[in-house]
XYZ file of N, CA and C in Angstrom:
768
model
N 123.877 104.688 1.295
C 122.875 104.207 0.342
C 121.760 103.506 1.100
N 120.796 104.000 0.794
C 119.362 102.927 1.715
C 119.212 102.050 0.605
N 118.646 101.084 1.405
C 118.824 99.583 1.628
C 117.247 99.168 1.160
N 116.171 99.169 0.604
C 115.178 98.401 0.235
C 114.712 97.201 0.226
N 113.188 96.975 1.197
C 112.822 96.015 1.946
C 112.226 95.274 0.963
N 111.877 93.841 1.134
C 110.941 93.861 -0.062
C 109.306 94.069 0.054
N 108.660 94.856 -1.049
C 107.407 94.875 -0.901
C 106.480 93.884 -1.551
N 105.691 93.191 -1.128
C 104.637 92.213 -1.279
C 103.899 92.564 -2.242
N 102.874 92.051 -2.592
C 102.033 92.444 -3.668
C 100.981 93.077 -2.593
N 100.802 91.997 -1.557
C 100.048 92.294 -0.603
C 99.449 93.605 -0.152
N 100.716 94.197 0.187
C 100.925 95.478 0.754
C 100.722 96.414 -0.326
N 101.121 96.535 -1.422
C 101.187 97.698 -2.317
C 99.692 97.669 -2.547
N 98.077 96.313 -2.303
C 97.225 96.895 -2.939
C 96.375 97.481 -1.665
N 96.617 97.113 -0.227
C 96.625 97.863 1.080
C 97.119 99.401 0.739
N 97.822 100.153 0.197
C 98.358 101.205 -0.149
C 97.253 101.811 -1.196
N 97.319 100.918 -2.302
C 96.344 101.201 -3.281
C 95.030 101.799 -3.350
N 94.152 101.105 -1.990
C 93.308 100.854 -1.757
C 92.561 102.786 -0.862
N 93.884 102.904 -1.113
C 93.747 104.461 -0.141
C 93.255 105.458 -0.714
N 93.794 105.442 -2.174
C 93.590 106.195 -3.038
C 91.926 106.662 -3.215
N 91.886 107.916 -2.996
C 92.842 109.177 -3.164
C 93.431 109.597 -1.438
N 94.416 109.338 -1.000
C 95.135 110.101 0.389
C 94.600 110.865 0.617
N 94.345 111.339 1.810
C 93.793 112.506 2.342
C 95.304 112.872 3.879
N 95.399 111.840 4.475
C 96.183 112.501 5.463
C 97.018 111.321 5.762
N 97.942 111.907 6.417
C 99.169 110.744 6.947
C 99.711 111.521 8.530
N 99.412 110.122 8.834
C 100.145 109.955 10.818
C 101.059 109.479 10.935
N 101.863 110.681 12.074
C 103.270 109.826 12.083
C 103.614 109.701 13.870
N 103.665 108.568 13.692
C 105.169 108.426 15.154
C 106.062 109.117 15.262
N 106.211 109.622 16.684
C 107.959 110.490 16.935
C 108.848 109.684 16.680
N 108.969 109.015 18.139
C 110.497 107.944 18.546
C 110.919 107.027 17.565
N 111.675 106.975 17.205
C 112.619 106.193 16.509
C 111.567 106.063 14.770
N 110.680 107.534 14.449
C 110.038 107.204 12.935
C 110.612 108.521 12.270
N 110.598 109.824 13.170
C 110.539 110.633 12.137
C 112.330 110.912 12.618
N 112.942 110.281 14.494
C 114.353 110.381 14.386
C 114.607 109.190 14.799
N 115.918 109.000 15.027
C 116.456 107.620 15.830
C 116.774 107.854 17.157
N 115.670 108.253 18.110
C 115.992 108.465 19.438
C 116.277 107.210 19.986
N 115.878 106.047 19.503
C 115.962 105.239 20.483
C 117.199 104.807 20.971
N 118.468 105.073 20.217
C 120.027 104.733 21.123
C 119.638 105.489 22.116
N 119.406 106.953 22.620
C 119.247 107.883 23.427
C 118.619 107.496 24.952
N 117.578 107.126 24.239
C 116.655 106.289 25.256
C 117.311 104.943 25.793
N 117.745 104.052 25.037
C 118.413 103.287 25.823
C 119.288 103.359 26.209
N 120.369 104.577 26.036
C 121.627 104.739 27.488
C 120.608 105.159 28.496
N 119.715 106.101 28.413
C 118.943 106.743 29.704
C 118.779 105.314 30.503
N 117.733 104.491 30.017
C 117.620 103.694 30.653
C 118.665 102.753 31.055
N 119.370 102.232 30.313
C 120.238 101.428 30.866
C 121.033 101.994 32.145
N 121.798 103.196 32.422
C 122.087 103.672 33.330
C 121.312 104.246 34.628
N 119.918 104.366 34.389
C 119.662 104.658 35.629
C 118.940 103.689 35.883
N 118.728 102.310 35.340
C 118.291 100.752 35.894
C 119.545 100.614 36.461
N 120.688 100.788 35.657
C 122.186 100.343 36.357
C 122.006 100.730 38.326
N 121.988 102.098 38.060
C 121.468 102.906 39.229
C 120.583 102.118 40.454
N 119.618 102.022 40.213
C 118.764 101.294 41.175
C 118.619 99.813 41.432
N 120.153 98.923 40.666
C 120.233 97.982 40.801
C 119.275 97.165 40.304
N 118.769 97.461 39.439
C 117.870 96.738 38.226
C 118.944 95.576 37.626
N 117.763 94.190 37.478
C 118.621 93.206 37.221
C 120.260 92.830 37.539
N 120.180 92.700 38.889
C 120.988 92.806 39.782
C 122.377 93.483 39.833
N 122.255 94.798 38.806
C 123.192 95.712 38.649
C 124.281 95.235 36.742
N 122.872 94.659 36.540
C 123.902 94.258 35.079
C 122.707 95.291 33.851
N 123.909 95.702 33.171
C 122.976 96.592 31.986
C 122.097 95.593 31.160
N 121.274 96.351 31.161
C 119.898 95.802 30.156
C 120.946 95.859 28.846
N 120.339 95.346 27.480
C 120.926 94.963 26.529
C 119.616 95.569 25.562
N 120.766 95.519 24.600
C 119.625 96.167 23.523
C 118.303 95.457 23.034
N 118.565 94.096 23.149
C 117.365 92.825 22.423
C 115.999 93.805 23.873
N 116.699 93.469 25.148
C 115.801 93.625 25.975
C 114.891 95.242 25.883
N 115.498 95.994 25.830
C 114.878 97.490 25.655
C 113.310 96.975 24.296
N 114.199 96.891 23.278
C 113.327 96.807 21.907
C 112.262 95.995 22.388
N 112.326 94.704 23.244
C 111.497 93.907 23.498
C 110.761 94.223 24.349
N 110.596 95.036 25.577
C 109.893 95.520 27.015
C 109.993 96.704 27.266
N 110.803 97.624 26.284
C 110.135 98.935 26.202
C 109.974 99.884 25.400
N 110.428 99.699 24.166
C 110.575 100.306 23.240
C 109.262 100.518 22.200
N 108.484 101.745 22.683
C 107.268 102.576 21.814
C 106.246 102.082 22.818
N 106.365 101.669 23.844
C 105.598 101.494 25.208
C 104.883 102.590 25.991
N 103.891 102.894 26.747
C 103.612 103.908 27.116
C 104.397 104.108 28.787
N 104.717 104.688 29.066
C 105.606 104.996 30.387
C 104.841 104.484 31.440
N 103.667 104.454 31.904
C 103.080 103.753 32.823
C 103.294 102.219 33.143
N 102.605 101.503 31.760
C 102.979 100.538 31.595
C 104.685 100.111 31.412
N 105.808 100.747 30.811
C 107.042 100.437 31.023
C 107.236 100.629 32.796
N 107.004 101.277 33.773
C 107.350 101.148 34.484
C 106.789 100.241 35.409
N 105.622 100.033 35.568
C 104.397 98.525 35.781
C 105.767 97.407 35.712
N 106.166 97.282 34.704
C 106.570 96.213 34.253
C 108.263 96.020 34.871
N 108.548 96.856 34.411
C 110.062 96.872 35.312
C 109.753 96.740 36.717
N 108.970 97.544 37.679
C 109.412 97.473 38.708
C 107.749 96.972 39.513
N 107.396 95.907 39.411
C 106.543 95.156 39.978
C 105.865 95.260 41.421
N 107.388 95.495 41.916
C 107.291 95.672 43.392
C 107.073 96.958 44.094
N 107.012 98.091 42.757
C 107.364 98.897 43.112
C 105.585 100.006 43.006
N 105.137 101.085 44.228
C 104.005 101.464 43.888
C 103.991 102.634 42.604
N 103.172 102.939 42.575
C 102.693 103.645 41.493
C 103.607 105.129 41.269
N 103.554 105.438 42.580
C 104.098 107.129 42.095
C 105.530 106.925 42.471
N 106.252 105.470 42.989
C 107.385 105.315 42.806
C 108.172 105.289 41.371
N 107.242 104.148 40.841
C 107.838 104.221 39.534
C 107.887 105.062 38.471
N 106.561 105.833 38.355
C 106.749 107.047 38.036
C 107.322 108.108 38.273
N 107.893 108.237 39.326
C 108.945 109.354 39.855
C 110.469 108.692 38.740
N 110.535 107.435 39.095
C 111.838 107.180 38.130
C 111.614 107.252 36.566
N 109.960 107.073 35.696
C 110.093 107.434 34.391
C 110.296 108.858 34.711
N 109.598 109.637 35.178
C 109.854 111.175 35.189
C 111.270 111.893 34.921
N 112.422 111.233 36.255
C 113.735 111.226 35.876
C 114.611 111.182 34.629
N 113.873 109.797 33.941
C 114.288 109.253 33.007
C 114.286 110.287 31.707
N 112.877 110.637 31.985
C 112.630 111.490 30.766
C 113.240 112.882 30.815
N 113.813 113.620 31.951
C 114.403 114.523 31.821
C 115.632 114.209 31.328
N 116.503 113.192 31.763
C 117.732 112.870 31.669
C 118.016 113.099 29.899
N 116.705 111.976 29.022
C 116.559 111.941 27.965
C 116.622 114.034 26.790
N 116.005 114.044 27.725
C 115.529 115.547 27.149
C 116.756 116.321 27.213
N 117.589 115.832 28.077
C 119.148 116.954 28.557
C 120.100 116.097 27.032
N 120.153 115.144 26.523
C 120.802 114.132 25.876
C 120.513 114.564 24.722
N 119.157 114.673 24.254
C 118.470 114.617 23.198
C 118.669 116.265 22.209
N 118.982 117.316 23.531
C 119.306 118.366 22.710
C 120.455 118.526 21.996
N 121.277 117.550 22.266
C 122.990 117.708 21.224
C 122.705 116.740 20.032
N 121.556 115.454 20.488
C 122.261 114.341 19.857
C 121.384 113.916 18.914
N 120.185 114.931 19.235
C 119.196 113.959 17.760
C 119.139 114.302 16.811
N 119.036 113.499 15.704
C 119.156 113.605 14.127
C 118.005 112.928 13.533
N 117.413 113.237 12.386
C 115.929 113.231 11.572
C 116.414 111.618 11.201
N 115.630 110.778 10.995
C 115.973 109.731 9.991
C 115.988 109.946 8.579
N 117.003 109.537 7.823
C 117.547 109.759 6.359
C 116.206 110.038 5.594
N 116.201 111.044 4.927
C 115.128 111.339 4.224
C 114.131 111.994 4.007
N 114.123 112.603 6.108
C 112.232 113.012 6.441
C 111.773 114.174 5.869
N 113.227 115.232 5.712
C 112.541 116.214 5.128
C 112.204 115.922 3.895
N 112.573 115.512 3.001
C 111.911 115.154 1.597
C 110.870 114.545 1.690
N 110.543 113.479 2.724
C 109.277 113.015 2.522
C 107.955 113.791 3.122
N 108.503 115.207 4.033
C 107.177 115.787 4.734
C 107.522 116.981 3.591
N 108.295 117.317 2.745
C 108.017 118.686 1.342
C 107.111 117.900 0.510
N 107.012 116.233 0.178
C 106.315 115.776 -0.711
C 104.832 115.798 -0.112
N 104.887 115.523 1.028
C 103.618 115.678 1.870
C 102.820 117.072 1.717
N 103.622 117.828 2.280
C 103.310 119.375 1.827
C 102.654 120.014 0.430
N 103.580 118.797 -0.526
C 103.545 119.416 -1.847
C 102.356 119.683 -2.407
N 101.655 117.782 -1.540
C 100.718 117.563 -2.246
C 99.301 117.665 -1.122
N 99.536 118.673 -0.433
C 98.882 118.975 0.055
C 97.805 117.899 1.009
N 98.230 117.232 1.675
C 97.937 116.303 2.652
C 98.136 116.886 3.830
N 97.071 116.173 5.021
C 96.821 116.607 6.563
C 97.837 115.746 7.138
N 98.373 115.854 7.842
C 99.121 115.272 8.809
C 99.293 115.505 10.096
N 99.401 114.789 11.076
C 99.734 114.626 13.059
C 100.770 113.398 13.241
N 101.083 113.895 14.500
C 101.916 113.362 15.431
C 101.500 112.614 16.141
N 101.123 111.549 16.371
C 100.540 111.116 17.105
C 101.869 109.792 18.041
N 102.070 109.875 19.408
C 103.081 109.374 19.961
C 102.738 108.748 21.547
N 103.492 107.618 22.193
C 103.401 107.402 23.652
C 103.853 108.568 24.398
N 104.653 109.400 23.609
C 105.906 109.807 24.281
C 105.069 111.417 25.219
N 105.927 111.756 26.421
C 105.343 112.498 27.144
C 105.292 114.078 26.353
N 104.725 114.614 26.914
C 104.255 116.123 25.827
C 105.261 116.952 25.698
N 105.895 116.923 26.962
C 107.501 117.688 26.893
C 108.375 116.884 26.145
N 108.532 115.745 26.526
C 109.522 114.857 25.141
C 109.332 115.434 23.581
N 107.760 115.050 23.419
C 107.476 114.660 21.955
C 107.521 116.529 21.352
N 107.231 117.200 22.261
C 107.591 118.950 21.695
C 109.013 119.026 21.237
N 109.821 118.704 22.130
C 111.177 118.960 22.152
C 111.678 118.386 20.479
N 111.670 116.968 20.622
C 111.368 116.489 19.476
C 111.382 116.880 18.171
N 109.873 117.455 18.352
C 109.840 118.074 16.694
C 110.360 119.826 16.394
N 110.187 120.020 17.889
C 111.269 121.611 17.317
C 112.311 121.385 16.921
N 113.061 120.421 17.690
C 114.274 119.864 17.325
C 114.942 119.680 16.049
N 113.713 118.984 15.379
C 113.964 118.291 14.073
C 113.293 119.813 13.270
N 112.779 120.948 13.335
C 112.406 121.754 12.509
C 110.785 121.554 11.830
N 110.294 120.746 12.700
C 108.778 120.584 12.028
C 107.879 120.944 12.988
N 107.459 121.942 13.650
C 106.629 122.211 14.952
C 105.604 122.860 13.725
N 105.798 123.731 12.659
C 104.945 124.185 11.554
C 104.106 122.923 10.409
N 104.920 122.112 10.284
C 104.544 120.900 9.772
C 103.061 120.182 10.408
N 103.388 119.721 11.667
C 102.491 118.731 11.857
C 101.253 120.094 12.321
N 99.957 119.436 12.117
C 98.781 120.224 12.227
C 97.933 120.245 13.130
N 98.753 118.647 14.414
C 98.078 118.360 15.365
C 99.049 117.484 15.811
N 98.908 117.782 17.793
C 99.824 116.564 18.208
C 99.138 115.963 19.146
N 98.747 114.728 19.122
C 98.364 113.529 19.573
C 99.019 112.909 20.771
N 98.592 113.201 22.080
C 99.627 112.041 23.007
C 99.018 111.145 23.925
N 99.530 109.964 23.486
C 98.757 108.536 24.138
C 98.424 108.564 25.568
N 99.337 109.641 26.568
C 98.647 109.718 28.111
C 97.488 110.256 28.078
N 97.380 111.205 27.014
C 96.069 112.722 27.256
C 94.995 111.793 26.764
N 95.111 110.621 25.986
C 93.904 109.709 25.337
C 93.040 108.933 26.425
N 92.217 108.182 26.005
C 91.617 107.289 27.233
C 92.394 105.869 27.378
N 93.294 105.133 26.729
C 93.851 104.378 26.641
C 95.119 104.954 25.442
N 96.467 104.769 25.664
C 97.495 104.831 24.983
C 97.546 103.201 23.889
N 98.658 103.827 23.244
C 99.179 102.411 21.903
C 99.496 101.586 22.950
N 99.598 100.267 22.644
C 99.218 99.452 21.479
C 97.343 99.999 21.047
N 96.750 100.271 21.567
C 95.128 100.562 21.664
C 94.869 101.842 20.258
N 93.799 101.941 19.976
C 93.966 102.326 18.588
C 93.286 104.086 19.089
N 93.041 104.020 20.282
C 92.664 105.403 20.635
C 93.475 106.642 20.160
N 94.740 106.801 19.921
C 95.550 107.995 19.523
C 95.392 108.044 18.229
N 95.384 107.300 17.655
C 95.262 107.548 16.024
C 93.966 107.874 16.143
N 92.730 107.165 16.493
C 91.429 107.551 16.351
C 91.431 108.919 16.158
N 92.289 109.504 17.712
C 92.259 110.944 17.786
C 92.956 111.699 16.763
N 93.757 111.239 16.573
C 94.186 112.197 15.358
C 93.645 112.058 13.830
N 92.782 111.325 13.653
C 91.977 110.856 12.423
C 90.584 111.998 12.828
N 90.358 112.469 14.092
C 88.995 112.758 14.562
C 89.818 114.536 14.239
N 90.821 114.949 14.968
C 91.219 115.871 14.698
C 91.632 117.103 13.122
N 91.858 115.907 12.294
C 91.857 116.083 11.402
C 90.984 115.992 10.182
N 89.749 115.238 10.753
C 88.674 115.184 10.192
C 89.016 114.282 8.645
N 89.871 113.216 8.692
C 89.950 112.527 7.877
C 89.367 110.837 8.294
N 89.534 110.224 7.331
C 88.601 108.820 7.199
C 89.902 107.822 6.975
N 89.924 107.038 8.152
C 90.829 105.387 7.871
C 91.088 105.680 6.700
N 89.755 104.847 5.550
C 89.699 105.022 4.575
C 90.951 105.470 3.875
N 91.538 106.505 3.987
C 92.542 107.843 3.344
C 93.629 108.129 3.616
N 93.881 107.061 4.642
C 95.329 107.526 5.635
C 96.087 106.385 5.779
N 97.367 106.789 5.903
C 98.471 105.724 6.574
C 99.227 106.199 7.593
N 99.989 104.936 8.280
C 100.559 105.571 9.418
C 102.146 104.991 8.484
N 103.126 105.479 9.321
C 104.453 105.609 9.508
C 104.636 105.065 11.481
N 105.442 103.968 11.515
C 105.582 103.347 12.566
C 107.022 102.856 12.928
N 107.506 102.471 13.789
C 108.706 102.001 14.315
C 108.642 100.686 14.862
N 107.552 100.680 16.180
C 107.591 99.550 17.076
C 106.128 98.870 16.984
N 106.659 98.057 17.023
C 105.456 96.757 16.693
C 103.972 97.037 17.980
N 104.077 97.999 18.943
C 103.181 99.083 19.717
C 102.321 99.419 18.890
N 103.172 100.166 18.204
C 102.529 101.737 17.182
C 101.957 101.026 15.999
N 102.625 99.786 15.681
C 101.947 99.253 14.691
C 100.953 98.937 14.964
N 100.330 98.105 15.859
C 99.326 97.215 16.339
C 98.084 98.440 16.302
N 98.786 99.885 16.797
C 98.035 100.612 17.170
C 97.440 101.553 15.879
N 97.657 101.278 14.999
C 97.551 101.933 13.619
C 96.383 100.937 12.993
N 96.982 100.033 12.705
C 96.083 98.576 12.389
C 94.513 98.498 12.823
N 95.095 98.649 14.480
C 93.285 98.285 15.004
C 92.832 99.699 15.019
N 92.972 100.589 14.523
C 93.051 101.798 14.049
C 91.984 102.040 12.496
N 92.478 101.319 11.914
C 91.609 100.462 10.409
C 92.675 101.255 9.385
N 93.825 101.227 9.560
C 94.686 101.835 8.620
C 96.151 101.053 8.021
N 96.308 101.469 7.076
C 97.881 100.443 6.618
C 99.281 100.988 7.628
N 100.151 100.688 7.716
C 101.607 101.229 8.363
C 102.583 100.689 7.402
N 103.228 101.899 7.563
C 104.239 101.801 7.374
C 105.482 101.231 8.370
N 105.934 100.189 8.304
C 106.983 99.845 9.140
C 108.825 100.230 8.925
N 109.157 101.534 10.163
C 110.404 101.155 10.002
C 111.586 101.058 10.836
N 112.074 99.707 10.095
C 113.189 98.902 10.914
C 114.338 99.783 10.863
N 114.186 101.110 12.062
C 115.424 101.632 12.430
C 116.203 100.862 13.450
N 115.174 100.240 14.127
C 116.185 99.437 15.376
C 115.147 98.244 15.833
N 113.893 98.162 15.651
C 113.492 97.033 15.759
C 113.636 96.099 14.505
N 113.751 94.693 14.804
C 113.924 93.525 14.095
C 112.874 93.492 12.574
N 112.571 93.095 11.465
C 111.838 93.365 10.470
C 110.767 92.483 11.046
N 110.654 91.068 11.542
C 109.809 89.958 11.062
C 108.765 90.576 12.392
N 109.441 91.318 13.467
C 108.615 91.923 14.779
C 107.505 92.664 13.951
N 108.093 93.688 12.981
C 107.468 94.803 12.810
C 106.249 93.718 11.660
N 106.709 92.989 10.853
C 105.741 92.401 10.235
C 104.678 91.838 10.738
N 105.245 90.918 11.882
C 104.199 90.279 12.748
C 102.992 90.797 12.992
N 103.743 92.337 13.641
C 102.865 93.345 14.462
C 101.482 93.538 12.888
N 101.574 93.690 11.891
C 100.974 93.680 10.791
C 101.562 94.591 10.144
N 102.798 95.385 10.024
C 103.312 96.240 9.203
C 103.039 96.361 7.686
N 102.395 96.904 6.845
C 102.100 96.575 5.619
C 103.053 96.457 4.980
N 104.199 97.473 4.901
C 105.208 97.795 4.067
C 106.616 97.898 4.948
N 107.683 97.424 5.072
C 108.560 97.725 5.875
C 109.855 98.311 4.793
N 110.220 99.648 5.543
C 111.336 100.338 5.075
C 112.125 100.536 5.716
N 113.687 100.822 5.391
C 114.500 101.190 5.890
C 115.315 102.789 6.915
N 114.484 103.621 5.634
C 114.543 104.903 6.202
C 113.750 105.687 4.847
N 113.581 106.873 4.820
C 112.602 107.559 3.996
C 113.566 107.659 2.547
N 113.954 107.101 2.423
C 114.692 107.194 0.692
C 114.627 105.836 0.236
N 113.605 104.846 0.732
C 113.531 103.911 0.791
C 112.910 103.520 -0.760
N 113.075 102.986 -1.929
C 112.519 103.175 -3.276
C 111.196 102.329 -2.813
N 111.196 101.231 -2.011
C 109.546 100.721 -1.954
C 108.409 102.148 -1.541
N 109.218 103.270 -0.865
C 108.361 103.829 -0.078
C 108.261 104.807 -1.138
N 108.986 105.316 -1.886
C 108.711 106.110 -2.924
C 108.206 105.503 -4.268
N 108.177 104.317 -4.708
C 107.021 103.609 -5.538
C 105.831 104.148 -5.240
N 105.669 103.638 -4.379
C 104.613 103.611 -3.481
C 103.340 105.069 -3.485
N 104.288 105.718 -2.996
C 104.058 107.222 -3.322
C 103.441 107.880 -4.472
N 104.509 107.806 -5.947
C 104.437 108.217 -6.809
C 102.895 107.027 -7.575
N 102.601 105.998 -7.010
C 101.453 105.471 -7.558
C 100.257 106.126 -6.999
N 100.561 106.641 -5.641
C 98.899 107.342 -5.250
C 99.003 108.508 -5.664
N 100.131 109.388 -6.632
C 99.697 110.804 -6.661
C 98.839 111.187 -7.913
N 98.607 110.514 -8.805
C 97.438 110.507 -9.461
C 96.100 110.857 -8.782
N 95.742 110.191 -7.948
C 94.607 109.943 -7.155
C 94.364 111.324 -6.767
N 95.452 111.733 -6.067
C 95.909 112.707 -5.414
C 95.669 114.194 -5.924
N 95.919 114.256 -7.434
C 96.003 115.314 -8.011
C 94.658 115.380 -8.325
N 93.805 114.426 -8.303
C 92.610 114.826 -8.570
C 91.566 114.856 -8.126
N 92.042 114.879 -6.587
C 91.018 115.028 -5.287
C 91.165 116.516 -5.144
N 92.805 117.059 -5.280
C 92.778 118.788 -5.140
C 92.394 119.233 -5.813
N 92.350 118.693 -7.366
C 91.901 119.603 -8.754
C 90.285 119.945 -8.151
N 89.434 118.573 -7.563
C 87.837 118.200 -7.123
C 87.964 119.640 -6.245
N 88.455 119.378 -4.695
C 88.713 120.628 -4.632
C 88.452 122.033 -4.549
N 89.017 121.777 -5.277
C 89.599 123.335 -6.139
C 88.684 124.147 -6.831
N 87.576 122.995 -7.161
C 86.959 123.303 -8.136
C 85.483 123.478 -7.724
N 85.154 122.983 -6.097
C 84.327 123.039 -5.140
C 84.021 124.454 -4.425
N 85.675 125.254 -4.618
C 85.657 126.338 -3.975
C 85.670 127.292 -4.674
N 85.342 127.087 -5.898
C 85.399 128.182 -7.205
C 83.438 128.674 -7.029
């Protein structure tokens, strides 16, 4: 049974305010699956490996906190200080294969997604991918999960001029899709992606698959859910499709 966050008044007129939708952006990692256990055995074992923190496993608080929806440059900057540039990148590189060998048995959609990208579909909304995650990751990803036909554009924070937290990837996928702030929301995980949606000029959706709620709020999360069967997130929904039905009817009626 999902679990329902509470929604603010706040937030629902941030939502409101959208009306009529035009498109919705989504995060890979840990929004549309729950990669992030995945990611943190990778990492924890091959920090174990190189005697990272003097051979004791990182812990989960620590991942969520210093690397989790981070862009790989900067996660490795940060871990290994001492370490030069194409060193540490040789070990995200690793990392991310390791992930990619893991990820083909073990990943699963978060509760809900296909119902919420048929409602997307239904109602005829633009949607992208927009992610830190590397281009081979974030492919794998969505074939994985059965949506490579779904999204209409994929967005990745290295190919940008600055990655998330920075609002450049969404820009791009708002530019790609030829939709307006104005019209769009994001779907988010880590208080990164949030920040990066926000200064973006758009609402998020926050969800607490594995980061803490008050993080994701902080970050400015408008709405925080649990997983996509979430009833705040489907309120929510069913109040903009009015709007909705009569931007396609407009339309519709443009192309007659």
């Amino acid at each position: 049974m999902s679990i329902a966050i509470e929604c603010h008044t706040e937030s629902k007129e941030s939502f409101s305010k959208l009306a009529p939708v035009e498109a919705v952006l989504f995060d890979i990692d840990g929004t549309i699956c729950d990669s992030d256990p995945i990611h943190y055995y990778a990492f924890r074992e091959m920090l174990q490996e190189v005697g990272f923190n003097n051979g004791e496993p990182i812990t989960e608080e620590f991942f969520s906190e210093y690397i989790s929806g981070k862009h790989n440059p900067d996660i490795g900057k940060l871990l290994f200080p001492d370490w030069d540039h194409d060193k540490y990148m040789k070990f995200m590189d690793d990392k991310e294969v390791l992930f990619c060998s893991l990820a083909k048995d073990q990943l699963e959609p978060v509760n809900g997604l296909h119902k919420l990208c048929k409602w997307i579909e239904d109602h005829g909304l633009k949607r992208a991918a927009v992610t830190n995650a590397p281009r081979a990751n974030a492919e794998l990803m969505i074939s994985k999960l059965g949506l490579a036909d779904f999204f209409q554009f994929l967005v990745i924070g290295s190919e940008c001029e600055r990655a998330k937290p920075f609002p450049d990837p969404y820009l791009k996928g708002l530019e790609l899709l030829g939709a307006s702030p104005k019209h769009t929301f994001v779907f988010e995980d880590s208080a990164s992606g949030i920040r990066a949606g926000v200064a973006a000029g758009m609402p998020v959706v926050g969800l607490a698959t594995r980061n803490p709620e008050q993080v994701l709020k902080d970050a400015g999360g408008s709405l925080l859910i649990k997983d996509y069967e979430d009833l705040n997130l489907w309120n929510m929904l069913h109040e903009l499709e009015p709007s909705i039905a009569e931007n396609l009817d407009a339309s519709d009626g443009n192309k007659q």
